[in-house]
C-alpha atoms as a printed R data frame, in Angstrom:
    type eleno elety resid chain resno       x       y       z
1   ATOM     1    CA   GLU     A     1 134.281  79.720  94.101
2   ATOM     2    CA   VAL     A     2 130.565  78.961  94.016
3   ATOM     3    CA   VAL     A     3 129.689  82.515  95.014
4   ATOM     4    CA   ARG     A     4 132.040  83.950  92.401
5   ATOM     5    CA   GLU     A     5 130.578  81.705  89.719
6   ATOM     6    CA   ILE     A     6 127.031  82.736  90.589
7   ATOM     7    CA   TYR     A     7 127.922  86.410  90.429
8   ATOM     8    CA   LYS     A     8 129.585  85.851  87.074
9   ATOM     9    CA   ARG     A     9 126.574  84.108  85.608
10  ATOM    10    CA   ILE     A    10 124.151  86.688  86.992
11  ATOM    11    CA   LEU     A    11 126.123  89.653  85.696
12  ATOM    12    CA   ASP     A    12 126.952  88.130  82.321
13  ATOM    13    CA   GLY     A    13 123.789  86.370  81.274
14  ATOM    14    CA   GLY     A    14 121.067  87.518  83.629
15  ATOM    15    CA   ASP     A    15 119.150  84.930  85.610
16  ATOM    16    CA   ALA     A    16 118.027  82.790  82.695
17  ATOM    17    CA   ASN     A    17 120.515  79.995  83.364
18  ATOM    18    CA   ALA     A    18 121.588  80.675  86.929
19  ATOM    19    CA   HIS     A    19 121.640  77.073  88.052
20  ATOM    20    CA   LEU     A    20 125.432  76.748  88.328
21  ATOM    21    CA   GLY     A    21 125.529  74.380  85.375
22  ATOM    22    CA   LEU     A    22 124.513  71.538  87.695
23  ATOM    23    CA   THR     A    23 121.439  69.588  86.648
24  ATOM    24    CA   SER     A    24 119.996  66.397  88.055
25  ATOM    25    CA   SER     A    25 122.182  64.316  85.740
26  ATOM    26    CA   ASP     A    26 125.327  66.023  87.015
27  ATOM    27    CA   ILE     A    27 124.683  65.231  90.672
28  ATOM    28    CA   THR     A    28 125.167  61.541  91.319
29  ATOM    29    CA   ASP     A    29 125.496  61.399  95.083
30  ATOM    30    CA   ASN     A    30 123.721  63.055  97.994
31  ATOM    31    CA   ALA     A    31 126.910  64.400  99.540
32  ATOM    32    CA   ARG     A    32 127.739  66.550  96.540
33  ATOM    33    CA   MET     A    33 124.152  67.711  96.163
34  ATOM    34    CA   MET     A    34 123.897  68.749  99.816
35  ATOM    35    CA   ALA     A    35 127.232  70.565  99.589
36  ATOM    36    CA   CYS     A    36 125.935  72.577  96.634
37  ATOM    37    CA   ILE     A    37 122.701  73.338  98.448
38  ATOM    38    CA   GLU     A    38 124.495  74.554 101.576
39  ATOM    39    CA   SER     A    39 126.789  76.750  99.465
40  ATOM    40    CA   THR     A    40 124.004  78.379  97.490
41  ATOM    41    CA   ARG     A    41 121.251  78.592 100.103
42  ATOM    42    CA   LEU     A    42 123.002  81.308 102.104
43  ATOM    43    CA   ILE     A    43 123.046  83.753  99.211
44  ATOM    44    CA   GLY     A    44 120.037  82.487  97.300
45  ATOM    45    CA   THR     A    45 117.549  84.886  98.878
46  ATOM    46    CA   GLU     A    46 119.583  88.016  98.202
47  ATOM    47    CA   MET     A    47 120.994  86.975  94.856
48  ATOM    48    CA   PHE     A    48 117.918  85.639  93.160
49  ATOM    49    CA   SER     A    49 115.516  88.318  94.334
50  ATOM    50    CA   LEU     A    50 116.240  89.785  90.894
51  ATOM    51    CA   ALA     A    51 114.299  86.904  89.385
52  ATOM    52    CA   ARG     A    52 111.189  87.089  91.544
53  ATOM    53    CA   ALA     A    53 108.239  85.417  89.915
54  ATOM    54    CA   ILE     A    54 105.656  87.109  92.124
55  ATOM    55    CA   SER     A    55 105.744  90.420  93.963
56  ATOM    56    CA   TRP     A    56 103.391  92.641  95.951
57  ATOM    57    CA   ARG     A    57 102.772  96.281  95.227
58  ATOM    58    CA   ASN     A    58 105.666  98.483  96.264
59  ATOM    59    CA   ASP     A    59 103.282 101.295  97.193
60  ATOM    60    CA   TRP     A    60 101.435  99.209  99.793
61  ATOM    61    CA   GLY     A    61 102.352 101.211 102.875
62  ATOM    62    CA   SER     A    62 102.239  98.428 105.449
63  ATOM    63    CA   GLU     A    63 105.203  96.565 103.995
64  ATOM    64    CA   HIS     A    64 107.561  97.875 106.681
65  ATOM    65    CA   VAL     A    65 104.973  97.333 109.401
66  ATOM    66    CA   LEU     A    66 104.539  93.724 108.324
67  ATOM    67    CA   ALA     A    67 108.245  93.115 108.654
68  ATOM    68    CA   ARG     A    68 108.458  94.000 112.329
69  ATOM    69    CA   THR     A    69 105.082  93.584 114.040
70  ATOM    70    CA   HIS     A    70 105.762  89.977 115.014
71  ATOM    71    CA   LEU     A    71 108.754  91.151 117.077
72  ATOM    72    CA   LEU     A    72 106.692  93.430 119.312
73  ATOM    73    CA   PRO     A    73 105.508  92.143 122.696
74  ATOM    74    CA   ALA     A    74 101.834  92.075 123.574
75  ATOM    75    CA   LYS     A    75 102.048  95.000 125.991
76  ATOM    76    CA   ARG     A    76  99.213  97.406 126.507
77  ATOM    77    CA   VAL     A    77 100.781 100.527 125.014
78  ATOM    78    CA   MET     A    78 102.706  98.759 122.271
79  ATOM    79    CA   SER     A    79  99.778  96.614 121.198
80  ATOM    80    CA   ARG     A    80  97.515  99.638 121.029
81  ATOM    81    CA   LEU     A    81 100.052 101.321 118.749
82  ATOM    82    CA   VAL     A    82 100.270  98.260 116.514
83  ATOM    83    CA   TRP     A    83  96.496  97.980 116.367
84  ATOM    84    CA   GLU     A    84  96.043 101.620 115.380
85  ATOM    85    CA   THR     A    85  98.749 101.308 112.731
86  ATOM    86    CA   TRP     A    86  97.220  98.191 111.267
87  ATOM    87    CA   LYS     A    87  93.765  99.751 111.246
88  ATOM    88    CA   THR     A    88  95.106 102.623 109.155
89  ATOM    89    CA   TYR     A    89  96.495 100.328 106.491
90  ATOM    90    CA   LEU     A    90  93.608  97.884 106.580
91  ATOM    91    CA   GLU     A    91  91.268 100.753 105.760
92  ATOM    92    CA   ASP     A    92  93.365 101.644 102.734
93  ATOM    93    CA   ALA     A    93  91.402 101.089  99.552
94  ATOM    94    CA   THR     A    94  94.450  99.679  97.795
95  ATOM    95    CA   LEU     A    95  94.464  96.636 100.074
96  ATOM    96    CA   ALA     A    96  91.804  94.872  98.025
97  ATOM    97    CA   ARG     A    97  93.707  95.594  94.811
98  ATOM    98    CA   MET     A    98  97.019  93.933  95.554
99  ATOM    99    CA   SER     A    99  98.965  93.206  92.424
100 ATOM   100    CA   PHE     A   100  99.610  89.605  91.486
101 ATOM   101    CA   GLN     A   101 102.460  89.402  89.012
102 ATOM   102    CA   LEU     A   102 103.002  85.989  87.493
103 ATOM   103    CA   ARG     A   103 105.380  85.269  84.672
104 ATOM   104    CA   GLY     A   104 104.231  83.022  81.890
105 ATOM   105    CA   PHE     A   105 104.964  79.322  82.110
106 ATOM   106    CA   ARG     A   106 104.502  75.984  80.435
107 ATOM   107    CA   GLY     A   107 104.059  72.838  82.448
108 ATOM   108    CA   SER     A   108 102.058  69.775  83.302
109 ATOM   109    CA   VAL     A   109  99.661  71.739  85.510
110 ATOM   110    CA   GLY     A   110  98.748  74.269  82.833
111 ATOM   111    CA   ASP     A   111  99.998  76.857  80.381
112 ATOM   112    CA   TYR     A   112  99.792  80.617  80.430
113 ATOM   113    CA   HIS     A   113 100.783  82.954  77.608
114 ATOM   114    CA   PRO     A   114 100.573  86.637  78.608
115 ATOM   115    CA   GLU     A   115 100.810  87.779  74.992
116 ATOM   116    CA   VAL     A   116  97.454  86.275  74.064
117 ATOM   117    CA   GLY     A   117  95.999  86.057  77.568
118 ATOM   118    CA   SER     A   118  95.225  82.353  77.308
119 ATOM   119    CA   MET     A   119  95.267  79.897  80.184
120 ATOM   120    CA   SER     A   120  94.735  76.172  80.385
121 ATOM   121    CA   GLY     A   121  94.924  73.419  82.958
122 ATOM   122    CA   ARG     A   122  94.197  73.456  86.683
123 ATOM   123    CA   LEU     A   123  96.743  76.115  87.524
124 ATOM   124    CA   GLY     A   124  95.579  78.303  84.667
125 ATOM   125    CA   THR     A   125  92.008  78.217  85.952
126 ATOM   126    CA   ALA     A   126  93.029  78.998  89.537
127 ATOM   127    CA   THR     A   127  95.359  81.789  88.466
128 ATOM   128    CA   ALA     A   128  92.713  83.357  86.240
129 ATOM   129    CA   ALA     A   129  90.236  83.482  89.131
130 ATOM   130    CA   LEU     A   130  92.861  84.939  91.441
131 ATOM   131    CA   ALA     A   131  93.849  87.540  88.867
132 ATOM   132    CA   THR     A   132  90.247  88.653  88.408
133 ATOM   133    CA   ASN     A   133  89.767  89.069  92.158
134 ATOM   134    CA   TRP     A   134  92.991  91.004  92.692
135 ATOM   135    CA   GLN     A   135  92.978  92.998  89.428
136 ATOM   136    CA   ALA     A   136  96.262  91.347  88.584
137 ATOM   137    CA   GLU     A   137  99.054  92.735  86.469
138 ATOM   138    CA   PHE     A   138 100.872  90.121  84.388
139 ATOM   139    CA   GLU     A   139 104.306  90.364  82.883
140 ATOM   140    CA   THR     A   140 104.763  89.697  79.194
141 ATOM   141    CA   ASN     A   141 107.701  87.309  79.089
142 ATOM   142    CA   VAL     A   142 107.079  83.570  78.956
143 ATOM   143    CA   LEU     A   143 109.465  81.312  80.856
144 ATOM   144    CA   GLN     A   144 110.129  77.687  80.124
145 ATOM   145    CA   GLN     A   145 109.339  74.931  82.583
146 ATOM   146    CA   ASN     A   146 112.967  74.801  83.746
147 ATOM   147    CA   TRP     A   147 113.151  78.297  85.203
148 ATOM   148    CA   SER     A   148 115.436  78.478  88.209
149 ATOM   149    CA   HIS     A   149 113.877  77.230  91.431
150 ATOM   150    CA   MET     A   150 116.203  79.413  93.425
151 ATOM   151    CA   SER     A   151 114.319  82.511  92.302
152 ATOM   152    CA   ALA     A   152 111.477  81.360  94.571
153 ATOM   153    CA   CYS     A   153 113.433  81.941  97.794
154 ATOM   154    CA   SER     A   154 112.543  85.622  98.102
155 ATOM   155    CA   VAL     A   155 108.866  84.918  97.368
156 ATOM   156    CA   ILE     A   156 108.664  82.288 100.106
157 ATOM   157    CA   GLU     A   157 110.356  84.701 102.510
158 ATOM   158    CA   ASP     A   158 107.741  87.368 101.776
159 ATOM   159    CA   ILE     A   159 104.895  84.912 102.256
160 ATOM   160    CA   ALA     A   160 106.218  83.629 105.580
161 ATOM   161    CA   ARG     A   161 106.940  87.143 106.914
162 ATOM   162    CA   LYS     A   162 103.462  88.431 106.067
163 ATOM   163    CA   ALA     A   163 101.820  85.329 107.497
164 ATOM   164    CA   ILE     A   164 103.744  85.657 110.773
165 ATOM   165    CA   SER     A   165 102.764  89.313 111.058
166 ATOM   166    CA   LEU     A   166  99.081  88.680 110.370
167 ATOM   167    CA   ASN     A   167  99.173  85.829 112.878
168 ATOM   168    CA   LYS     A   168 100.698  88.155 115.477
169 ATOM   169    CA   VAL     A   169  98.016  90.808 114.983
170 ATOM   170    CA   ALA     A   170  95.218  88.243 115.199
171 ATOM   171    CA   GLN     A   171  96.757  86.672 118.312
172 ATOM   172    CA   ASP     A   172  97.017  90.088 119.978
173 ATOM   173    CA   CYS     A   173  93.408  90.877 119.130
174 ATOM   174    CA   ARG     A   174  92.295  87.578 120.640
175 ATOM   175    CA   CYS     A   175  94.217  88.413 123.835
176 ATOM   176    CA   PHE     A   176  92.680  91.895 123.911
177 ATOM   177    CA   VAL     A   177  89.205  90.362 123.780
178 ATOM   178    CA   ALA     A   178  90.042  87.966 126.618
179 ATOM   179    CA   PHE     A   179  91.439  90.826 128.740
180 ATOM   180    CA   GLY     A   180  88.449  93.031 128.017
181 ATOM   181    CA   SER     A   181  90.490  95.578 126.072
182 ATOM   182    CA   MET     A   182  88.398  95.019 122.948
183 ATOM   183    CA   ARG     A   183  84.659  94.655 122.726
184 ATOM   184    CA   ARG     A   184  82.004  94.585 120.062
185 ATOM   185    CA   ARG     A   185  80.054  97.704 119.267
186 ATOM   186    CA   THR     A   186  76.702  95.927 118.996
187 ATOM   187    CA   LYS     A   187  75.306  93.111 121.098
188 ATOM   188    CA   ASP     A   188  74.060  90.934 118.236
189 ATOM   189    CA   ALA     A   189  77.015  91.422 115.918
190 ATOM   190    CA   THR     A   190  78.065  87.777 115.860
191 ATOM   191    CA   ALA     A   191  76.823  84.319 116.649
192 ATOM   192    CA   SER     A   192  76.946  83.215 120.254
193 ATOM   193    CA   SER     A   193  78.951  80.337 121.681
194 ATOM   194    CA   THR     A   194  78.261  77.958 124.538
195 ATOM   195    CA   LEU     A   195  81.587  78.865 126.140
196 ATOM   196    CA   VAL     A   196  82.138  82.512 125.200
197 ATOM   197    CA   HIS     A   197  79.686  85.373 125.421
198 ATOM   198    CA   LYS     A   198  78.594  86.455 121.970
199 ATOM   199    CA   ASN     A   199  79.833  90.004 122.535
200 ATOM   200    CA   ALA     A   200  83.364  88.758 123.237
201 ATOM   201    CA   ASN     A   201  83.786  85.877 120.810
202 ATOM   202    CA   PRO     A   202  86.928  86.388 118.705
203 ATOM   203    CA   PHE     A   203  86.136  83.554 116.304
204 ATOM   204    CA   LYS     A   204  87.104  85.562 113.215
205 ATOM   205    CA   PHE     A   205  90.508  86.335 114.678
206 ATOM   206    CA   GLU     A   206  90.914  82.627 115.393
207 ATOM   207    CA   ARG     A   207  90.022  81.953 111.768
208 ATOM   208    CA   VAL     A   208  92.834  84.258 110.651
209 ATOM   209    CA   ILE     A   209  95.240  82.482 113.019
210 ATOM   210    CA   ALA     A   210  94.277  79.111 111.545
211 ATOM   211    CA   LEU     A   211  94.707  80.351 107.968
212 ATOM   212    CA   MET     A   212  98.104  81.841 108.721
213 ATOM   213    CA   ARG     A   213  99.255  78.563 110.242
214 ATOM   214    CA   LEU     A   214  98.339  76.889 106.971
215 ATOM   215    CA   VAL     A   215 100.296  79.515 105.035
216 ATOM   216    CA   ILE     A   216 103.368  79.081 107.234
217 ATOM   217    CA   GLY     A   217 103.106  75.317 106.822
218 ATOM   218    CA   ASP     A   218 102.741  75.558 103.045
219 ATOM   219    CA   ALA     A   219 105.692  77.916 102.873
220 ATOM   220    CA   GLY     A   220 107.691  75.297 104.728
221 ATOM   221    CA   VAL     A   221 106.637  72.667 102.191
222 ATOM   222    CA   MET     A   222 107.848  74.853  99.337
223 ATOM   223    CA   HIS     A   223 111.055  75.660 101.189
224 ATOM   224    CA   ASN     A   224 111.810  71.997 101.827
225 ATOM   225    CA   THR     A   225 111.143  71.245  98.174
226 ATOM   226    CA   LEU     A   226 113.662  73.875  97.174
227 ATOM   227    CA   LEU     A   227 116.263  72.614  99.635
228 ATOM   228    CA   THR     A   228 116.113  69.101  98.234
229 ATOM   229    CA   GLN     A   229 115.466  69.862  94.569
230 ATOM   230    CA   MET     A   230 116.676  73.407  93.907
231 ATOM   231    CA   LEU     A   231 119.383  72.160  91.560
232 ATOM   232    CA   GLN     A   232 116.993  69.883  89.693
233 ATOM   233    CA   ARG     A   233 114.335  70.917  87.230
234 ATOM   234    CA   THR     A   234 111.405  68.552  87.366
235 ATOM   235    CA   LEU     A   235 107.728  68.938  86.577
236 ATOM   236    CA   ASP     A   236 106.594  67.645  89.962
237 ATOM   237    CA   ASP     A   237 108.526  70.259  91.896
238 ATOM   238    CA   SER     A   238 107.154  73.045  89.741
239 ATOM   239    CA   ALA     A   239 103.629  71.736  90.250
240 ATOM   240    CA   VAL     A   240 104.055  71.712  94.035
241 ATOM   241    CA   TRP     A   241 105.508  75.195  93.973
242 ATOM   242    CA   ARG     A   242 102.928  76.843  91.736
243 ATOM   243    CA   GLU     A   243  99.797  75.266  93.154
244 ATOM   244    CA   THR     A   244 100.883  75.872  96.741
245 ATOM   245    CA   LEU     A   245 101.803  79.464  95.959
246 ATOM   246    CA   VAL     A   246  98.363  80.317  94.620
247 ATOM   247    CA   ARG     A   247  96.753  78.783  97.703
248 ATOM   248    CA   CYS     A   248  99.012  80.754 100.074
249 ATOM   249    CA   TYR     A   249  98.221  84.071  98.436
250 ATOM   250    CA   GLY     A   250  94.534  83.242  98.549
251 ATOM   251    CA   TYR     A   251  94.741  82.653 102.306
252 ATOM   252    CA   LEU     A   252  96.653  85.905 102.812
253 ATOM   253    CA   HIS     A   253  94.124  87.845 100.794
254 ATOM   254    CA   SER     A   254  91.168  86.371 102.704
255 ATOM   255    CA   SER     A   255  92.790  87.107 106.067
256 ATOM   256    CA   CYS     A   256  93.493  90.708 105.105
257 ATOM   257    CA   LEU     A   257  89.839  91.198 104.175
258 ATOM   258    CA   ILE     A   258  88.690  89.634 107.468
259 ATOM   259    CA   LEU     A   259  90.915  91.933 109.537
260 ATOM   260    CA   LYS     A   260  89.891  94.904 107.431
261 ATOM   261    CA   ASP     A   261  86.206  94.257 108.146
262 ATOM   262    CA   GLU     A   262  86.782  93.588 111.841
263 ATOM   263    CA   LEU     A   263  89.197  96.406 112.727
264 ATOM   264    CA   SER     A   264  88.080  99.264 110.492
265 ATOM   265    CA   SER     A   265  86.437 102.331 111.985
266 ATOM   266    CA   GLU     A   266  83.080 100.933 110.847
267 ATOM   267    CA   GLY     A   267  83.993  97.421 112.004
268 ATOM   268    CA   GLN     A   268  82.608  95.371 114.859
269 ATOM   269    CA   TRP     A   269  85.418  95.806 117.396
270 ATOM   270    CA   GLU     A   270  86.548  98.821 119.386
271 ATOM   271    CA   PHE     A   271  89.405  99.379 121.829
272 ATOM   272    CA   VAL     A   272  88.389 100.198 125.423
273 ATOM   273    CA   ASP     A   273  90.160 100.887 128.699
274 ATOM   274    CA   THR     A   274  89.509  98.610 131.657
275 ATOM   275    CA   GLU     A   275  89.908  99.301 135.357
276 ATOM   276    CA   PHE     A   276  92.709  96.761 135.643
277 ATOM   277    CA   GLU     A   277  94.693  98.373 132.832
278 ATOM   278    CA   ASN     A   278  94.168 101.848 134.258
279 ATOM   279    CA   ALA     A   279  95.450 100.689 137.664
280 ATOM   280    CA   GLU     A   280  98.438  99.004 136.048
281 ATOM   281    CA   LEU     A   281  99.289 102.152 134.119
282 ATOM   282    CA   ALA     A   282  99.038 104.170 137.339
283 ATOM   283    CA   ILE     A   283 101.535 101.855 139.042
284 ATOM   284    CA   MET     A   284 103.861 102.195 136.077
285 ATOM   285    CA   ARG     A   285 103.715 105.987 136.398
286 ATOM   286    CA   ASP     A   286 104.568 105.724 140.108
287 ATOM   287    CA   VAL     A   287 107.572 103.578 139.252
288 ATOM   288    CA   LEU     A   288 108.767 106.181 136.780
289 ATOM   289    CA   ASP     A   289 108.355 108.852 139.470
290 ATOM   290    CA   GLY     A   290 110.556 106.910 141.886
291 ATOM   291    CA   LYS     A   291 107.766 105.621 144.151
292 ATOM   292    CA   THR     A   292 108.871 102.047 144.599
293 ATOM   293    CA   THR     A   293 107.279  99.280 146.636
294 ATOM   294    CA   ARG     A   294 107.424  95.523 146.319
295 ATOM   295    CA   ALA     A   295 104.479  95.569 143.911
296 ATOM   296    CA   HIS     A   296 106.004  98.493 142.063
297 ATOM   297    CA   ALA     A   297 109.303  96.650 141.763
298 ATOM   298    CA   ASP     A   298 107.545  93.667 140.226
299 ATOM   299    CA   ILE     A   299 105.874  95.910 137.668
300 ATOM   300    CA   ALA     A   300 109.166  97.654 136.950
301 ATOM   301    CA   ALA     A   301 110.931  94.350 136.428
302 ATOM   302    CA   ARG     A   302 108.199  93.244 134.080
303 ATOM   303    CA   TYR     A   303 107.949  96.370 131.944
304 ATOM   304    CA   GLY     A   304 111.250  98.163 132.424
305 ATOM   305    CA   ARG     A   305 111.748 101.729 133.587
306 ATOM   306    CA   GLY     A   306 112.055 103.141 130.089
307 ATOM   307    CA   ASN     A   307 108.538 102.207 128.937
308 ATOM   308    CA   THR     A   308 105.574 104.464 129.598
């Protein structure tokens, strides 16, 4: 019944009032509120993607790569493929011009009116700076403070997926440096460390990893806010959502620029082959040719016979 009612409201009146007719005054006990949340959470991401407040450019080619890189294991051949693919997209000039689409709003943290281009308050100032940096494109419709919180589900999903993928790439690059698969082109390219040689110090990759952990954590904060308050329309929840969202996109943007500078063809790092990796690849070829020994069997069990 809940699903049918949501479909009816979406198809009849758009997403303007898609809150099931249940406001904070209608829900008087936690049991009923949690039942409504469980019923709507399962379809909230798919259903309310029509009402996305923020979206990335559809023509950014790495969208599909971002969705699956975190599922790939850190194997030699596979990681090299991921690295080359990422380098291609990180060198794309459109990366620094990602679109930031934000619908107008009124609230305690600031106002924004796309028709006149005016902003006020803390959020208005932060959004204006972000828009200038990203060459943002703003929509023209102004939403009231009580716009549906459920429309944020798809945005949080995008943020978390991109953060996980960037974290995976940075983690792989840090492993490559430790294994000797990646090295710096110049000897004095970065500051030295007391523990790590300056030519093999992946501190910028570690910076990306730290930023992505913050993004994943902030996405969890927004998600928990939606789970407990998605059927209520309060100023505090909107403030948490909007301020955290701007910060998350800022972290993502900074991390993309760091990886772009580090992994581009003119960047500091290059992929190299080591003696250990060459010997391991030779054993893998012997396994594929049917030359099996105890060591070969261990390699085959680790990598599988179908991988080259």
